[in-house]
Tab-separated table of C-alpha atoms in Angstrom:
chain	number	residue	atom	x	y	z
A	49	MET	CA	-2.896	7.210	22.578
A	50	LYS	CA	-0.154	9.740	21.830
A	51	GLN	CA	2.395	6.922	21.705
A	52	VAL	CA	0.329	4.993	19.159
A	53	VAL	CA	-0.185	8.067	16.979
A	54	ALA	CA	3.558	8.795	17.039
A	55	ILE	CA	4.318	5.219	15.938
A	56	VAL	CA	1.680	5.442	13.184
A	57	VAL	CA	3.210	8.620	11.784
A	58	ASN	CA	6.739	7.258	12.017
A	59	THR	CA	5.713	3.996	10.313
A	60	PHE	CA	3.987	5.892	7.511
A	61	ARG	CA	7.045	8.052	6.913
A	62	GLU	CA	9.284	4.989	6.937
A	63	THR	CA	7.192	2.998	4.484
A	64	VAL	CA	6.693	5.814	1.969
A	65	ARG	CA	10.482	6.072	1.720
A	66	ASP	CA	10.781	2.398	0.804
A	67	LYS	CA	11.954	2.157	-2.816
A	68	VAL	CA	10.576	-1.381	-3.152
A	69	LEU	CA	7.050	-0.078	-2.656
A	70	TYR	CA	7.519	2.493	-5.394
A	71	GLY	CA	8.699	-0.250	-7.720
A	72	ILE	CA	5.613	-2.361	-7.021
A	73	LEU	CA	3.361	0.682	-7.389
A	74	PHE	CA	5.018	1.578	-10.699
A	75	PHE	CA	4.285	-1.858	-12.166
A	76	ALA	CA	0.723	-1.655	-10.859
A	77	VAL	CA	0.150	1.680	-12.581
A	78	ALA	CA	1.785	0.353	-15.761
A	79	PHE	CA	-0.528	-2.680	-15.694
A	80	ILE	CA	-3.608	-0.487	-15.260
A	81	LEU	CA	-2.517	1.610	-18.232
A	82	PHE	CA	-1.882	-1.573	-20.221
A	83	THR	CA	-5.525	-2.547	-19.768
A	84	ILE	CA	-6.287	0.031	-22.472
A	85	VAL	CA	-4.365	-2.097	-24.950
A	86	LEU	CA	-5.969	-5.321	-23.740
A	87	SER	CA	-9.452	-3.835	-23.922
A	88	GLU	CA	-8.971	-3.172	-27.641
A	89	LEU	CA	-8.823	-6.930	-28.193
A	90	SER	CA	-12.406	-7.343	-26.988
A	91	LEU	CA	-15.551	-6.657	-28.974
A	92	HIS	CA	-17.761	-3.976	-27.401
A	93	GLU	CA	-16.587	-5.006	-23.924
A	94	GLU	CA	-13.825	-2.458	-23.429
A	95	LYS	CA	-15.093	-0.983	-20.180
A	96	ARG	CA	-15.851	-4.416	-18.732
A	97	ILE	CA	-12.328	-5.676	-19.550
A	98	ILE	CA	-10.743	-2.562	-18.049
A	99	ALA	CA	-12.914	-2.929	-14.949
A	100	ASP	CA	-12.132	-6.612	-14.421
A	101	LEU	CA	-8.393	-6.283	-14.984
A	102	GLY	CA	-8.088	-2.964	-13.176
A	103	LEU	CA	-9.859	-4.064	-10.006
A	104	SER	CA	-8.060	-7.412	-10.036
A	105	GLY	CA	-4.737	-5.586	-10.412
A	106	ILE	CA	-5.491	-3.232	-7.533
A	107	SER	CA	-6.528	-6.172	-5.363
A	108	LEU	CA	-3.445	-8.256	-6.216
A	109	VAL	CA	-0.950	-5.434	-5.760
A	110	SER	CA	-2.587	-4.449	-2.472
A	111	LEU	CA	-2.192	-8.039	-1.296
A	112	ILE	CA	1.496	-8.091	-2.215
A	113	LEU	CA	2.111	-4.799	-0.433
A	114	ALA	CA	0.185	-5.932	2.655
A	115	VAL	CA	2.229	-9.139	2.873
A	116	VAL	CA	5.580	-7.409	2.235
A	117	LEU	CA	4.958	-4.727	4.829
A	118	GLY	CA	3.160	-6.920	7.351
A	119	VAL	CA	5.672	-9.754	7.575
A	120	GLY	CA	8.788	-7.610	7.666
A	121	MET	CA	7.941	-4.614	9.817
A	122	LEU	CA	8.396	-6.133	13.289
A	123	THR	CA	11.443	-8.207	12.333
A	124	LYS	CA	13.121	-5.219	10.702
A	125	GLU	CA	12.718	-3.170	13.866
A	126	ILE	CA	14.317	-5.972	15.893
A	127	ASP	CA	17.187	-6.614	13.442
A	128	LYS	CA	18.064	-2.926	13.184
A	129	LYS	CA	17.716	-2.596	16.975
A	130	THR	CA	15.490	0.458	16.500
A	131	LEU	CA	12.862	-1.233	18.647
A	132	TYR	CA	14.824	-1.028	21.892
A	133	PRO	CA	15.005	2.802	22.166
A	134	ILE	CA	11.253	2.917	21.565
A	135	LEU	CA	10.410	0.328	24.210
A	136	SER	CA	12.743	2.053	26.674
A	137	LYS	CA	10.235	4.902	26.650
A	138	PRO	CA	6.726	4.661	28.143
A	139	VAL	CA	5.509	2.599	25.180
A	140	ALA	CA	3.973	-0.830	25.704
A	141	ARG	CA	4.574	-3.603	23.199
A	142	TRP	CA	0.896	-3.783	22.313
A	143	GLN	CA	0.975	-0.067	21.511
A	144	PHE	CA	3.975	-0.654	19.270
A	145	VAL	CA	2.197	-3.450	17.350
A	146	LEU	CA	-1.011	-1.428	17.056
A	147	GLY	CA	0.881	1.633	15.818
A	148	LYS	CA	2.759	-0.420	13.221
A	149	TYR	CA	-0.480	-2.024	12.021
A	150	LEU	CA	-2.278	1.302	11.639
A	151	GLY	CA	0.757	2.910	9.989
A	152	ILE	CA	1.030	0.105	7.437
A	153	ASN	CA	-2.653	0.333	6.576
A	154	LEU	CA	-2.446	4.105	6.269
A	155	THR	CA	0.308	3.594	3.684
A	156	LEU	CA	-1.768	0.976	1.872
A	157	LEU	CA	-4.762	3.300	1.852
A	158	VAL	CA	-2.686	5.929	0.059
A	159	GLN	CA	-1.405	3.297	-2.392
A	160	VAL	CA	-4.952	2.176	-3.182
A	161	ALA	CA	-6.013	5.811	-3.665
A	162	VAL	CA	-3.187	6.375	-6.177
A	163	MET	CA	-4.056	3.223	-8.141
A	164	ALA	CA	-7.749	4.134	-8.035
A	165	ALA	CA	-6.989	7.600	-9.427
A	166	VAL	CA	-5.052	6.095	-12.339
A	167	PHE	CA	-7.796	3.549	-12.913
A	168	THR	CA	-10.444	6.297	-12.968
A	169	ALA	CA	-8.409	8.234	-15.538
A	170	VAL	CA	-8.095	5.141	-17.732
A	171	LEU	CA	-11.811	4.481	-17.452
A	172	ALA	CA	-12.608	8.101	-18.363
A	173	PHE	CA	-10.291	7.810	-21.381
A	174	LYS	CA	-12.488	4.955	-22.639
A	175	GLY	CA	-15.692	6.891	-22.019
A	176	GLY	CA	-16.567	5.403	-18.648
A	177	THR	CA	-17.454	7.257	-15.470
A	178	LEU	CA	-16.736	6.778	-11.794
A	179	THR	CA	-19.684	5.027	-10.166
A	180	TRP	CA	-20.691	4.392	-6.584
A	181	PRO	CA	-20.353	0.607	-7.038
A	182	PHE	CA	-16.722	1.150	-8.021
A	183	VAL	CA	-16.111	3.017	-4.756
A	184	LEU	CA	-17.726	0.136	-2.870
A	185	SER	CA	-15.424	-2.289	-4.688
A	186	LEU	CA	-12.410	-0.345	-3.436
A	187	TYR	CA	-13.912	-0.384	0.042
A	188	LEU	CA	-14.149	-4.179	-0.044
A	189	ILE	CA	-10.557	-4.389	-1.279
A	190	PHE	CA	-9.401	-2.288	1.667
A	191	LEU	CA	-11.328	-4.505	4.084
A	192	GLU	CA	-9.397	-7.457	2.696
A	193	ILE	CA	-6.158	-5.505	3.167
A	194	LEU	CA	-6.994	-4.988	6.847
A	195	VAL	CA	-7.500	-8.727	7.289
A	196	ILE	CA	-4.376	-9.776	5.362
A	197	THR	CA	-2.164	-7.261	7.181
A	198	SER	CA	-3.380	-8.486	10.574
A	199	ILE	CA	-2.654	-12.097	9.572
A	200	ALA	CA	0.817	-11.156	8.329
A	201	MET	CA	1.606	-9.340	11.569
A	202	LEU	CA	0.320	-12.266	13.622
A	203	PHE	CA	2.724	-14.652	11.904
A	204	SER	CA	5.589	-12.154	12.020
A	205	SER	CA	5.132	-11.757	15.777
A	206	PHE	CA	6.703	-15.187	16.306
A	207	SER	CA	8.323	-16.236	13.010
A	208	THR	CA	10.774	-15.102	10.332
A	209	PRO	CA	9.654	-12.917	7.392
A	210	PHE	CA	10.093	-15.757	4.877
A	211	VAL	CA	7.991	-18.250	6.834
A	212	SER	CA	5.457	-15.551	7.725
A	213	GLY	CA	5.113	-14.632	4.065
A	214	LEU	CA	4.511	-18.242	3.032
A	215	LEU	CA	1.951	-18.768	5.785
A	216	THR	CA	0.132	-15.551	4.919
A	217	LEU	CA	-0.017	-16.441	1.225
A	218	GLY	CA	-1.298	-19.894	2.171
A	219	VAL	CA	-4.078	-18.364	4.243
A	220	PHE	CA	-4.905	-16.023	1.356
A	221	ILE	CA	-5.177	-18.867	-1.166
A	222	VAL	CA	-7.409	-20.911	1.138
A	223	GLY	CA	-9.490	-17.862	2.043
A	224	ARG	CA	-10.099	-16.887	-1.564
A	225	ASN	CA	-11.272	-20.433	-2.384
A	226	LEU	CA	-13.273	-21.063	0.783
A	227	ASP	CA	-16.620	-20.936	-1.030
A	228	LEU	CA	-15.410	-23.545	-3.510
A	229	LEU	CA	-14.220	-25.777	-0.667
A	230	GLN	CA	-17.560	-25.480	1.107
A	231	ALA	CA	-19.355	-26.412	-2.124
A	232	PHE	CA	-17.201	-29.551	-2.431
A	233	ILE	CA	-17.942	-30.454	1.191
A	234	ARG	CA	-21.702	-30.083	0.650
A	235	LYS	CA	-21.532	-32.314	-2.434
A	236	GLY	CA	-19.464	-34.914	-0.583
A	237	LYS	CA	-16.515	-34.717	-2.991
A	238	VAL	CA	-13.746	-34.489	-0.392
A	239	GLY	CA	-13.855	-38.087	0.775
A	240	PRO	CA	-12.711	-39.170	4.238
A	241	MET	CA	-11.276	-35.711	4.998
A	242	ALA	CA	-14.738	-34.148	5.072
A	243	ASP	CA	-14.833	-33.780	8.871
A	244	LEU	CA	-11.403	-32.148	8.977
A	245	LEU	CA	-12.041	-29.819	6.039
A	246	ALA	CA	-15.394	-28.824	7.530
A	247	GLN	CA	-13.452	-27.043	10.292
A	248	VAL	CA	-11.448	-24.920	7.836
A	249	PRO	CA	-14.143	-22.208	7.418
A	250	HIS	CA	-14.124	-21.731	11.205
A	251	VAL	CA	-10.409	-20.873	11.196
A	252	PHE	CA	-9.530	-19.371	7.825
A	253	PRO	CA	-11.032	-16.058	6.696
A	254	ASN	CA	-13.567	-16.067	3.886
A	255	LEU	CA	-11.760	-13.580	1.652
A	256	TYR	CA	-14.153	-14.215	-1.223
A	257	LEU	CA	-16.524	-11.837	0.580
A	258	PHE	CA	-14.227	-8.954	-0.379
A	259	TYR	CA	-13.496	-9.953	-3.983
A	260	PRO	CA	-14.759	-7.229	-6.353
A	261	SER	CA	-16.036	-7.751	-9.857
A	262	GLY	CA	-15.849	-5.741	-13.037
A	263	ARG	CA	-19.628	-5.559	-13.057
A	264	ALA	CA	-19.178	-2.678	-10.606
A	265	ILE	CA	-18.351	-0.493	-13.618
A	266	ASP	CA	-20.813	-2.137	-15.997
A	267	GLU	CA	-23.453	0.589	-16.318
A	268	SER	CA	-26.019	-1.792	-17.823
A	269	TRP	CA	-25.635	-4.110	-14.827
A	270	VAL	CA	-26.037	-1.212	-12.415
A	271	THR	CA	-29.134	-0.011	-14.314
A	272	LEU	CA	-30.761	-3.446	-14.262
A	273	HIS	CA	-29.957	-4.385	-10.690
A	274	GLY	CA	-29.893	-0.996	-9.051
A	275	SER	CA	-26.738	-1.420	-6.997
A	276	PHE	CA	-23.502	-3.389	-6.757
A	277	VAL	CA	-24.317	-5.065	-3.463
A	278	HIS	CA	-26.971	-4.553	-0.822
A	279	LEU	CA	-26.187	-2.485	2.233
A	280	ASP	CA	-26.835	-5.447	4.523
A	281	TYR	CA	-24.115	-7.357	2.665
A	282	LEU	CA	-21.690	-4.450	3.131
A	283	ALA	CA	-22.547	-4.304	6.825
A	284	SER	CA	-22.041	-8.055	7.188
A	285	ALA	CA	-18.729	-8.008	5.280
A	286	THR	CA	-17.527	-5.014	7.299
A	287	SER	CA	-18.357	-6.659	10.618
A	288	TYR	CA	-16.747	-9.924	9.556
A	289	GLY	CA	-13.565	-8.253	8.306
A	290	LEU	CA	-13.118	-5.974	11.306
A	291	VAL	CA	-13.775	-8.741	13.824
A	292	TYR	CA	-11.375	-11.169	12.127
A	293	ALA	CA	-8.673	-8.497	11.798
A	294	SER	CA	-9.148	-7.456	15.421
A	295	VAL	CA	-8.792	-11.026	16.677
A	296	CYS	CA	-5.591	-11.553	14.683
A	297	LEU	CA	-4.213	-8.216	15.852
A	298	LEU	CA	-4.992	-8.987	19.499
A	299	LEU	CA	-3.243	-12.340	19.148
A	300	ALA	CA	-0.246	-10.603	17.560
A	301	MET	CA	-0.104	-8.167	20.486
A	302	ALA	CA	-0.295	-10.987	23.015
A	303	VAL	CA	2.405	-13.087	21.302
A	304	PHE	CA	4.755	-10.147	20.736
A	305	SER	CA	4.342	-8.999	24.335
A	306	ARG	CA	5.643	-12.377	25.525
A	307	ARG	CA	8.395	-12.700	22.897
A	308	ASP	CA	11.997	-12.759	24.064
A	309	LEU	CA	13.691	-9.975	22.118
A	310	ILE	CA	17.196	-10.574	23.423
């Protein structure tokens, strides 16, 4: 696994030097700080507003970063012809894809940690405290990142960055609204397409499983209900996310291994 580790480290160094990522991170931090202003518009719901907007901002920015990095990493290596010296060494294509995937997610983990630190400071400024449910919310966000990055890399293994980005965003939109679609199917409100739409949950990921809520920072909610989510739910969401990401990553490896790079 030395080859994979070397690719992971190289990918991490490459991505942290990307000025575009710093720009996106800057706006994310600015938005989290701006939640202080927005919270003042609410009546006795300051911490809840900060929690909702802050977690939503972290989730959205993480998605954008996952798509940007996931869809462009493989193509960039091919266009710049930096891939060929690597593959001329004892490095298999599947190792290259795996290393890129892990390196991207390592970068995203650091990005989430930075945004979480700023968010915690903002929450402390308003008299809130860091709670275990908040940490679990970040964990669910990172699980979603793992899934989205694997999907982006799957599409980028055979398509252009633009098309891969559109396809990944399409999967994200469907995945986030999968519960709503299933509710419509159960109520028979989708008409003659019911049979076709019933197959969607078997293909698209249910990303709503990873969507956090501001109630994770609502101390009264935590006091009344004891915890943010049950451990069996976390175990189920973790298994689902890791299995789906692994399948997409394996498909990406298989497709990229057969791709004509000349």
